[in-house]
Short mmCIF file of C-alpha atoms in Angstrom, two decimals:
data_model
loop_
_atom_site.label_atom_id
_atom_site.label_comp_id
_atom_site.label_asym_id
_atom_site.label_seq_id
_atom_site.Cartn_x
_atom_site.Cartn_y
_atom_site.Cartn_z
CA MET A 1 8.12 14.86 -8.70
CA GLY A 2 6.32 18.21 -8.64
CA LYS A 3 6.34 20.64 -5.71
CA LYS A 4 2.80 19.72 -4.69
CA ASP A 5 3.60 15.98 -4.75
CA ALA A 6 6.79 16.54 -2.74
CA ALA A 7 4.92 18.62 -0.17
CA VAL A 8 2.17 16.01 0.25
CA LYS A 9 4.74 13.21 0.52
CA ASN A 10 6.66 15.16 3.19
CA PHE A 11 3.38 15.78 5.03
CA LEU A 12 2.51 12.06 4.98
CA GLU A 13 6.03 11.12 6.19
CA ASP A 14 4.93 12.11 9.71
CA ASN A 15 3.87 8.86 11.41
CA ARG A 16 0.93 10.62 13.11
CA ILE A 17 -0.42 11.72 9.74
CA PHE A 18 0.35 8.36 8.09
CA ALA A 19 -1.51 6.46 10.84
CA ASP A 20 -4.40 8.93 10.70
CA LEU A 21 -4.78 8.40 6.95
CA PHE A 22 -5.32 4.67 7.43
CA ASN A 23 -7.43 5.06 10.56
CA GLY A 24 -9.74 7.63 8.99
CA ALA A 25 -9.98 6.38 5.41
CA VAL A 26 -9.61 2.62 5.81
CA PHE A 27 -10.74 1.87 9.36
CA GLU A 28 -13.55 4.48 9.40
CA GLY A 29 -12.15 6.45 12.33
CA ARG A 30 -11.23 3.49 14.55
CA GLN A 31 -7.73 3.98 15.96
CA VAL A 32 -6.25 0.70 14.68
CA VAL A 33 -2.87 1.96 13.46
CA LYS A 34 -0.78 3.65 16.15
CA ALA A 35 1.86 6.15 15.06
CA ARG A 36 4.34 4.90 17.66
CA THR A 37 4.26 1.38 16.16
CA LEU A 38 5.14 2.47 12.61
CA THR A 39 8.61 1.77 11.30
CA LYS A 40 10.08 2.60 7.90
CA GLU A 41 12.00 -0.61 7.53
CA ASP A 42 10.61 -4.08 7.61
CA PRO A 43 12.63 -7.32 7.90
CA ALA A 44 12.60 -7.69 4.14
CA HIS A 45 13.81 -4.12 3.53
CA LYS A 46 17.21 -4.92 1.98
CA THR A 47 15.73 -7.58 -0.29
CA LEU A 48 12.94 -5.21 -1.28
CA ILE A 49 15.41 -2.47 -2.24
CA SER A 50 17.23 -4.84 -4.62
CA LEU A 51 13.90 -6.02 -6.13
CA ARG A 52 12.81 -2.42 -6.66
CA ARG A 53 16.07 -1.56 -8.38
CA THR A 54 15.61 -4.56 -10.66
CA VAL A 55 12.19 -3.41 -11.88
CA GLY A 56 12.84 0.33 -11.47
CA LYS A 57 9.80 0.92 -9.27
CA GLU A 58 9.58 2.42 -5.80
CA ARG A 59 6.62 3.25 -3.60
CA ASP A 60 6.10 6.78 -2.34
CA LEU A 61 5.72 5.72 1.30
CA LEU A 62 5.96 2.38 3.11
CA ARG A 63 5.62 1.53 6.78
CA ARG A 64 5.48 -1.59 8.86
CA ALA A 65 2.73 -1.36 11.47
CA SER A 66 2.47 -3.39 14.64
CA LEU A 67 -1.14 -4.35 15.25
CA GLY A 68 -0.83 -6.06 18.60
CA ALA A 69 1.10 -9.29 18.15
CA ARG A 70 0.86 -9.09 14.35
CA TYR A 71 2.42 -6.86 11.73
CA MET A 72 1.17 -5.35 8.50
CA VAL A 73 2.89 -3.52 5.66
CA LEU A 74 1.14 -0.28 4.72
CA GLY A 75 1.90 1.62 1.54
CA VAL A 76 0.80 4.98 0.18
CA GLU A 77 0.96 6.22 -3.39
CA ASP A 78 0.54 10.00 -3.58
CA GLN A 79 -1.15 11.16 -6.78
CA SER A 80 -2.06 14.68 -7.83
CA LYS A 81 -3.08 13.49 -11.30
CA VAL A 82 -5.13 10.45 -12.32
CA HIS A 83 -2.85 7.52 -13.15
CA TYR A 84 -4.64 5.15 -15.53
CA GLY A 85 -2.28 2.26 -14.80
CA MET A 86 -2.34 2.65 -10.99
CA THR A 87 -4.04 -0.71 -10.40
CA VAL A 88 -1.20 -2.59 -12.12
CA ARG A 89 1.41 -0.37 -10.47
CA THR A 90 -0.07 -1.04 -7.02
CA MET A 91 -0.28 -4.78 -7.73
CA LEU A 92 3.40 -4.74 -8.68
CA TYR A 93 4.41 -2.92 -5.50
CA ASP A 94 2.38 -5.28 -3.33
CA ALA A 95 3.76 -8.34 -5.14
CA LEU A 96 7.31 -7.05 -4.67
CA ASP A 97 6.63 -6.65 -0.95
CA TYR A 98 5.35 -10.23 -0.70
CA GLU A 99 8.27 -11.57 -2.73
CA ALA A 100 10.74 -9.69 -0.52
CA GLN A 101 9.12 -11.23 2.56
CA CYS A 102 9.46 -14.71 1.01
CA ARG A 103 13.13 -14.11 0.24
CA ALA A 104 13.77 -12.79 3.75
CA LYS A 105 12.06 -15.85 5.25
CA ALA A 106 14.16 -18.13 3.04
CA LEU A 107 17.33 -16.47 4.28
CA LEU A 108 16.21 -16.85 7.89
CA ASP A 109 15.14 -20.47 7.50
CA GLY A 110 18.25 -21.63 5.70
CA LYS A 111 18.06 -25.00 3.95
CA GLN A 112 18.84 -27.32 6.82
CA GLY A 113 16.03 -29.72 7.60
CA LEU A 114 13.78 -28.51 4.79
CA THR A 115 11.89 -30.90 2.52
CA ALA A 116 12.45 -30.95 -1.25
CA GLU A 117 9.16 -29.07 -1.69
CA GLU A 118 10.22 -26.38 0.79
CA ILE A 119 13.57 -25.98 -0.94
CA LEU A 120 11.78 -25.70 -4.30
CA SER A 121 9.35 -23.14 -2.83
CA GLY A 122 12.08 -21.17 -1.14
CA ILE A 123 10.11 -21.10 2.13
CA ALA A 124 9.07 -23.61 4.74
CA LYS A 125 5.59 -25.13 4.73
CA GLY A 126 3.23 -23.04 6.83
CA THR A 127 5.24 -19.83 6.45
CA LYS A 128 3.07 -16.79 7.13
CA LEU A 129 3.65 -13.39 5.56
CA MET A 130 2.61 -9.94 6.71
CA PRO A 131 -0.41 -8.60 4.84
CA VAL A 132 0.31 -5.69 2.50
CA TYR A 133 -2.23 -2.93 1.95
CA THR A 134 -1.82 0.11 -0.28
CA VAL A 135 -3.89 3.25 -0.58
CA VAL A 136 -3.73 5.85 -3.32
CA PHE A 137 -3.87 9.30 -1.72
CA TYR A 138 -5.37 11.40 -4.49
CA THR A 139 -5.16 15.19 -4.17
CA GLY A 140 -6.13 16.10 -7.74
CA GLU A 141 -8.75 18.71 -8.55
CA ASP A 142 -10.56 16.57 -11.12
CA PRO A 143 -12.56 13.50 -10.07
CA TRP A 144 -10.71 10.17 -10.29
CA ASP A 145 -11.87 8.75 -13.61
CA GLY A 146 -9.30 5.98 -13.85
CA PRO A 147 -9.72 2.28 -13.20
CA LYS A 148 -10.63 1.32 -9.64
CA CYS A 149 -9.77 -2.35 -10.02
CA LEU A 150 -7.95 -4.68 -12.38
CA HIS A 151 -11.17 -5.81 -14.09
CA ASP A 152 -11.77 -2.18 -15.13
CA MET A 153 -8.57 -2.44 -17.18
CA LEU A 154 -9.19 -5.80 -18.83
CA ASN A 155 -10.79 -6.42 -22.19
CA MET A 156 -12.41 -9.77 -21.49
CA PRO A 157 -15.71 -11.54 -22.06
CA ALA A 158 -18.19 -11.57 -19.16
CA GLU A 159 -17.71 -15.31 -18.61
CA MET A 160 -14.04 -14.69 -17.76
CA LYS A 161 -14.80 -12.30 -14.86
CA ASN A 162 -15.45 -15.20 -12.50
CA ILE A 163 -12.13 -16.89 -13.19
CA VAL A 164 -9.72 -13.96 -13.62
CA PRO A 165 -8.79 -12.60 -10.16
CA ASP A 166 -9.61 -8.95 -9.58
CA TYR A 167 -7.45 -6.49 -7.68
CA PRO A 168 -9.35 -3.56 -6.12
CA LEU A 169 -7.68 -0.19 -5.72
CA LYS A 170 -8.27 1.81 -2.53
CA ILE A 171 -8.43 5.44 -3.65
CA VAL A 172 -8.58 8.06 -0.91
CA SER A 173 -9.65 11.22 -2.71
CA VAL A 174 -9.49 14.41 -0.67
CA ARG A 175 -12.03 16.07 -2.94
CA ASP A 176 -14.60 13.44 -1.91
CA TRP A 177 -14.05 13.54 1.86
CA ASP A 178 -17.37 14.13 3.52
CA LYS A 179 -16.42 13.00 7.04
CA PRO A 180 -13.46 15.11 8.23
CA GLU A 181 -14.34 14.08 11.80
CA LEU A 182 -12.84 10.64 11.07
CA PHE A 183 -9.38 12.24 11.08
CA LYS A 184 -7.65 13.23 14.31
CA THR A 185 -4.70 15.20 12.87
CA GLU A 186 -4.19 18.04 10.41
CA LEU A 187 -5.18 15.56 7.70
CA GLY A 188 -8.78 16.66 8.22
CA ILE A 189 -7.98 20.06 6.71
CA PHE A 190 -7.88 18.51 3.25
CA SER A 191 -11.65 18.19 3.42
CA ASP A 192 -11.83 21.98 3.11
CA CYS A 193 -9.82 21.98 -0.14
#
């Protein structure tokens, strides 16, 4: 990791800044994510660490956010250069988070009283997971010219687009910020860069 990437990652480690990134860039200035509700570890944290070691991939930043009575997993990938495989990378991280949640639920549920289908699935019928949402925080000088969704990366005939699921990428590019007023912390200063 370069010095610039390390500095941006350290900057985003602050829960105030992390929450502000999502509130400004995703929720259009609405104060949905509260810094005081962010935690670094989620219930599936230990399982997730072992899954990440298995595939050799780790997110830059991950927080669990309390949104009232519900929780959400929020991830950030810091990029100073365009990453042409970022859609697949983000999909992998999100899938690992969902899989870790399933494994954690299976450990909590145990196998007592479960149906054969629930044992096969590894989770009880009706199990609900926390949504996972990832943003790519792009601080590069050049415009993002990489794929913005999975379909951008696929070589497929037009008739396949309706049946192959897409996976959009949320890119937050500081060079394109035109509404610094949406940010309530020092994050707004990036709009002057």
